[in-house]
Amino acid sequence: MAYLSYMRISTKEERQKQKFNRQEKALAQYAKDNGVVFAVEYKEDESGKSFDNRKEWKKLESLAREGDTIVFKDISRFTREALNGYDKYMELMRKGIELVFIDNPTVSTSYIKELLHVAEQQDLVAQVSLESTVKLLLIVELNRVEQERLILSKRTKDGLSFSEKKPGRAIGKLDKMSEELCEDIKKYLSQSIGNREIKISDLLKKHNITRNTFAKYAKIIASENR
């Protein structure tokens, strides 16, 4: 019986800030607390969206045997996909390989096996119900990390989009200022206060903008025409 550890990073933020530091500390503490020594420690910089593109994971999986234990800091290091992650989890557990998630003990195989053992002692209805609950527990947790990945990916893309637009935007200019809107605002501002034929409400409807946006545009145009 051997203890193996697996670490994985993939995002730009992880590479720049923490690298493998947090995972290394967590695994070292686990080894100390449980009096174990990792026979092999695997680490790689690769996405968790698939098991197929992870060379170090494939090495670990080919080496692991019945009775071995693979230790991760958390379940997101194992995978960030729900359905394939569930299938891989069950495959490894059926082979007699223990999975330990330090930060997620309720989805470590030891806990899941206890629940399944309890299920076996029940009548058929209770057994099926408990087995379904176990599957749901795993799927929910795996789906959570998958959704976190999607949210992080969206935030990264949004951040890049913002940074790309920001340098090219002239000071005092707003993105939605069309030529037609600009001309309409100039006409509005050129009217005398007591005799305005063009109304703000008409411009808001015509250009589908809010009153606050109109005020910002008007202020910019007024300052440029001084």
Short mmCIF file of C-alpha atoms in Angstrom, two decimals:
data_model
loop_
_atom_site.label_atom_id
_atom_site.label_comp_id
_atom_site.label_asym_id
_atom_site.label_seq_id
_atom_site.Cartn_x
_atom_site.Cartn_y
_atom_site.Cartn_z
CA MET A 1 0.00 0.00 0.00
CA ALA A 2 1.47 3.34 -1.08
CA TYR A 3 0.54 6.96 -0.60
CA LEU A 4 0.69 9.14 -3.70
CA SER A 5 0.06 12.87 -3.95
CA TYR A 6 -1.17 14.94 -6.85
CA MET A 7 -0.98 18.71 -7.35
CA ARG A 8 -2.31 20.72 -10.27
CA ILE A 9 -2.49 24.38 -11.24
CA SER A 10 -3.88 25.86 -14.43
CA THR A 11 -5.00 29.49 -14.17
CA LYS A 12 -2.81 32.50 -14.80
CA GLU A 13 -3.56 33.77 -11.31
CA GLU A 14 -2.35 30.53 -9.74
CA ARG A 15 0.85 30.61 -11.77
CA GLN A 16 1.65 34.19 -10.80
CA LYS A 17 0.62 34.19 -7.14
CA GLN A 18 0.60 30.85 -5.42
CA LYS A 19 2.01 28.31 -7.86
CA PHE A 20 2.01 25.02 -5.90
CA ASN A 21 2.68 26.61 -2.51
CA ARG A 22 -0.71 26.06 -0.86
CA GLN A 23 -1.01 22.52 -2.13
CA GLU A 24 2.50 21.62 -1.03
CA LYS A 25 1.87 22.97 2.49
CA ALA A 26 -1.47 21.15 2.80
CA LEU A 27 0.00 17.84 1.62
CA ALA A 28 3.05 18.18 3.88
CA GLN A 29 0.77 18.82 6.87
CA TYR A 30 -1.39 15.83 5.97
CA ALA A 31 1.67 13.58 5.78
CA LYS A 32 2.90 14.85 9.15
CA ASP A 33 -0.49 14.50 10.87
CA ASN A 34 -1.06 10.99 9.54
CA GLY A 35 2.50 9.71 9.80
CA VAL A 36 2.80 8.83 6.13
CA VAL A 37 5.41 9.35 3.45
CA PHE A 38 4.43 9.92 -0.15
CA ALA A 39 6.05 7.31 -2.36
CA VAL A 40 5.63 9.54 -5.40
CA GLU A 41 4.52 13.17 -5.72
CA TYR A 42 3.02 14.30 -9.00
CA LYS A 43 2.47 17.90 -10.05
CA GLU A 44 1.56 19.57 -13.31
CA ASP A 45 0.46 22.85 -14.85
CA GLU A 46 -2.59 21.79 -16.83
CA SER A 47 -6.32 22.39 -17.12
CA GLY A 48 -8.67 20.26 -15.04
CA LYS A 49 -11.35 20.19 -17.75
CA SER A 50 -10.21 16.78 -18.93
CA PHE A 51 -8.16 13.82 -17.74
CA ASP A 52 -6.91 13.11 -21.27
CA ASN A 53 -4.55 16.09 -21.57
CA ARG A 54 -2.80 15.58 -18.20
CA LYS A 55 0.44 13.63 -18.63
CA GLU A 56 1.36 13.47 -14.95
CA TRP A 57 -2.11 12.31 -14.01
CA LYS A 58 -1.88 9.49 -16.56
CA LYS A 59 1.46 8.42 -15.03
CA LEU A 60 -0.07 8.42 -11.56
CA GLU A 61 -3.16 6.51 -12.65
CA SER A 62 -1.09 3.84 -14.40
CA LEU A 63 1.05 3.43 -11.27
CA ALA A 64 -1.74 3.32 -8.67
CA ARG A 65 -2.78 -0.14 -7.48
CA GLU A 66 -5.47 -1.59 -5.24
CA GLY A 67 -4.90 -0.43 -1.68
CA ASP A 68 -3.01 2.73 -2.69
CA THR A 69 -4.15 6.18 -1.59
CA ILE A 70 -4.04 9.32 -3.72
CA VAL A 71 -4.11 12.56 -1.73
CA PHE A 72 -5.22 15.95 -3.09
CA LYS A 73 -5.57 19.31 -1.37
CA ASP A 74 -9.13 19.63 -2.68
CA ILE A 75 -11.42 18.03 -5.22
CA SER A 76 -10.82 20.74 -7.85
CA ARG A 77 -7.21 19.46 -8.15
CA PHE A 78 -8.67 16.07 -9.12
CA THR A 79 -11.03 17.48 -11.75
CA ARG A 80 -13.19 20.44 -12.73
CA GLU A 81 -15.78 18.48 -14.70
CA ALA A 82 -18.84 16.90 -13.14
CA LEU A 83 -19.96 13.90 -15.19
CA ASN A 84 -16.57 12.59 -16.33
CA GLY A 85 -15.24 13.39 -12.88
CA TYR A 86 -17.92 11.24 -11.28
CA ASP A 87 -17.20 8.34 -13.66
CA LYS A 88 -13.45 8.55 -12.96
CA TYR A 89 -14.07 8.73 -9.21
CA MET A 90 -16.23 5.60 -9.24
CA GLU A 91 -13.78 3.79 -11.52
CA LEU A 92 -10.88 4.40 -9.13
CA MET A 93 -12.95 3.49 -6.08
CA ARG A 94 -14.06 0.20 -7.68
CA LYS A 95 -10.37 -0.61 -8.28
CA GLY A 96 -9.77 -0.27 -4.54
CA ILE A 97 -7.87 3.02 -4.79
CA GLU A 98 -8.54 5.47 -1.98
CA LEU A 99 -9.02 9.17 -2.80
CA VAL A 100 -8.41 11.73 -0.06
CA PHE A 101 -9.44 15.37 -0.48
CA ILE A 102 -8.01 17.26 2.46
CA ASP A 103 -10.35 20.25 2.15
CA ASN A 104 -13.39 18.15 1.16
CA PRO A 105 -13.47 15.15 3.53
CA THR A 106 -17.13 14.34 2.85
CA VAL A 107 -16.27 13.28 -0.70
CA SER A 108 -13.17 11.28 0.18
CA THR A 109 -13.69 7.61 -0.67
CA SER A 110 -13.52 6.50 2.97
CA TYR A 111 -16.60 8.57 3.82
CA ILE A 112 -18.45 7.58 0.65
CA LYS A 113 -17.74 3.90 1.33
CA GLU A 114 -19.18 4.24 4.82
CA LEU A 115 -22.40 5.65 3.38
CA LEU A 116 -22.61 2.87 0.79
CA HIS A 117 -21.98 0.26 3.49
CA VAL A 118 -24.85 1.67 5.52
CA ALA A 119 -27.02 1.55 2.40
CA GLU A 120 -26.30 -2.17 1.98
CA GLN A 121 -27.75 -2.86 5.43
CA GLN A 122 -31.09 -1.24 4.61
CA ASP A 123 -34.19 -2.54 2.89
CA LEU A 124 -34.40 -2.12 -0.87
CA VAL A 125 -36.19 1.25 -0.83
CA ALA A 126 -33.84 2.79 1.75
CA GLN A 127 -30.84 1.28 -0.02
CA VAL A 128 -31.72 2.79 -3.39
CA SER A 129 -32.53 6.11 -1.74
CA LEU A 130 -29.22 6.29 0.12
CA GLU A 131 -27.21 5.22 -2.93
CA SER A 132 -28.90 8.00 -4.93
CA THR A 133 -28.04 10.46 -2.16
CA VAL A 134 -24.37 9.43 -2.34
CA LYS A 135 -24.32 9.93 -6.09
CA LEU A 136 -26.01 13.30 -5.70
CA LEU A 137 -23.46 14.33 -3.07
CA LEU A 138 -20.60 13.61 -5.44
CA ILE A 139 -22.26 15.20 -8.46
CA VAL A 140 -23.16 18.37 -6.54
CA GLU A 141 -19.60 18.82 -5.29
CA LEU A 142 -18.07 18.13 -8.69
CA ASN A 143 -20.58 20.43 -10.37
CA ARG A 144 -19.68 23.17 -7.87
CA VAL A 145 -16.03 23.17 -8.88
CA GLU A 146 -17.01 23.05 -12.56
CA GLN A 147 -19.21 26.14 -12.11
CA GLU A 148 -16.38 27.88 -10.27
CA ARG A 149 -14.16 27.22 -13.27
CA LEU A 150 -16.74 28.71 -15.64
CA ILE A 151 -17.17 31.80 -13.44
CA LEU A 152 -13.41 32.27 -13.17
CA SER A 153 -13.04 31.89 -16.93
CA LYS A 154 -15.74 34.50 -17.54
CA ARG A 155 -14.16 36.93 -15.09
CA THR A 156 -10.80 36.49 -16.79
CA LYS A 157 -12.29 37.15 -20.23
CA ASP A 158 -14.22 40.16 -18.93
CA GLY A 159 -11.05 41.52 -17.37
CA LEU A 160 -9.10 41.12 -20.60
CA SER A 161 -11.90 42.75 -22.57
CA PHE A 162 -11.91 45.73 -20.20
CA SER A 163 -8.13 46.10 -20.30
CA GLU A 164 -8.15 45.99 -24.10
CA LYS A 165 -10.77 48.75 -24.34
CA LYS A 166 -9.37 51.01 -21.66
CA PRO A 167 -6.11 52.14 -23.36
CA GLY A 168 -7.90 53.02 -26.59
CA ARG A 169 -10.62 55.17 -25.05
CA ALA A 170 -10.02 58.90 -25.29
CA ILE A 171 -10.36 60.81 -22.05
CA GLY A 172 -13.83 62.33 -21.72
CA LYS A 173 -15.41 60.10 -24.39
CA LEU A 174 -18.15 57.52 -23.87
CA ASP A 175 -18.62 54.35 -25.93
CA LYS A 176 -22.31 54.85 -26.83
CA MET A 177 -21.92 58.37 -28.24
CA SER A 178 -23.11 58.07 -31.85
CA GLU A 179 -22.79 60.90 -34.36
CA GLU A 180 -26.56 61.23 -34.56
CA LEU A 181 -26.90 61.47 -30.78
CA CYS A 182 -24.10 64.00 -30.66
CA GLU A 183 -25.85 66.21 -33.22
CA ASP A 184 -29.20 65.92 -31.41
CA ILE A 185 -27.63 66.96 -28.13
CA LYS A 186 -25.94 69.93 -29.79
CA LYS A 187 -29.31 71.03 -31.18
CA TYR A 188 -30.88 70.61 -27.75
CA LEU A 189 -28.15 72.69 -26.09
CA SER A 190 -28.39 75.39 -28.76
CA GLN A 191 -32.03 76.08 -27.86
CA SER A 192 -32.90 78.87 -25.52
CA ILE A 193 -34.06 77.66 -22.11
CA GLY A 194 -37.58 79.09 -22.41
CA ASN A 195 -38.15 77.98 -25.99
CA ARG A 196 -37.01 74.38 -26.43
CA GLU A 197 -38.75 72.41 -29.13
CA ILE A 198 -36.56 69.34 -28.58
CA LYS A 199 -37.33 67.61 -25.28
CA ILE A 200 -34.99 65.40 -23.27
CA SER A 201 -37.69 62.73 -22.99
CA ASP A 202 -37.88 62.51 -26.78
CA LEU A 203 -34.10 62.06 -27.05
CA LEU A 204 -34.09 59.39 -24.37
CA LYS A 205 -36.67 57.34 -26.26
CA LYS A 206 -35.09 57.94 -29.65
CA HIS A 207 -31.59 56.82 -28.60
CA ASN A 208 -32.61 54.38 -25.85
CA ILE A 209 -30.46 55.96 -23.15
CA THR A 210 -31.05 56.94 -19.54
CA ARG A 211 -31.33 60.48 -18.21
CA ASN A 212 -28.00 60.11 -16.38
CA THR A 213 -26.28 59.01 -19.57
CA PHE A 214 -27.78 61.94 -21.44
CA ALA A 215 -26.50 64.31 -18.74
CA LYS A 216 -22.96 62.91 -19.05
CA TYR A 217 -22.99 63.26 -22.83
CA ALA A 218 -24.39 66.77 -22.67
CA LYS A 219 -21.72 67.81 -20.18
CA ILE A 220 -18.94 66.52 -22.47
CA ILE A 221 -20.36 68.21 -25.56
CA ALA A 222 -20.94 71.48 -23.70
CA SER A 223 -17.33 71.53 -22.46
CA GLU A 224 -15.98 70.84 -25.96
CA ASN A 225 -18.01 73.71 -27.45
CA ARG A 226 -16.88 76.37 -25.00
#
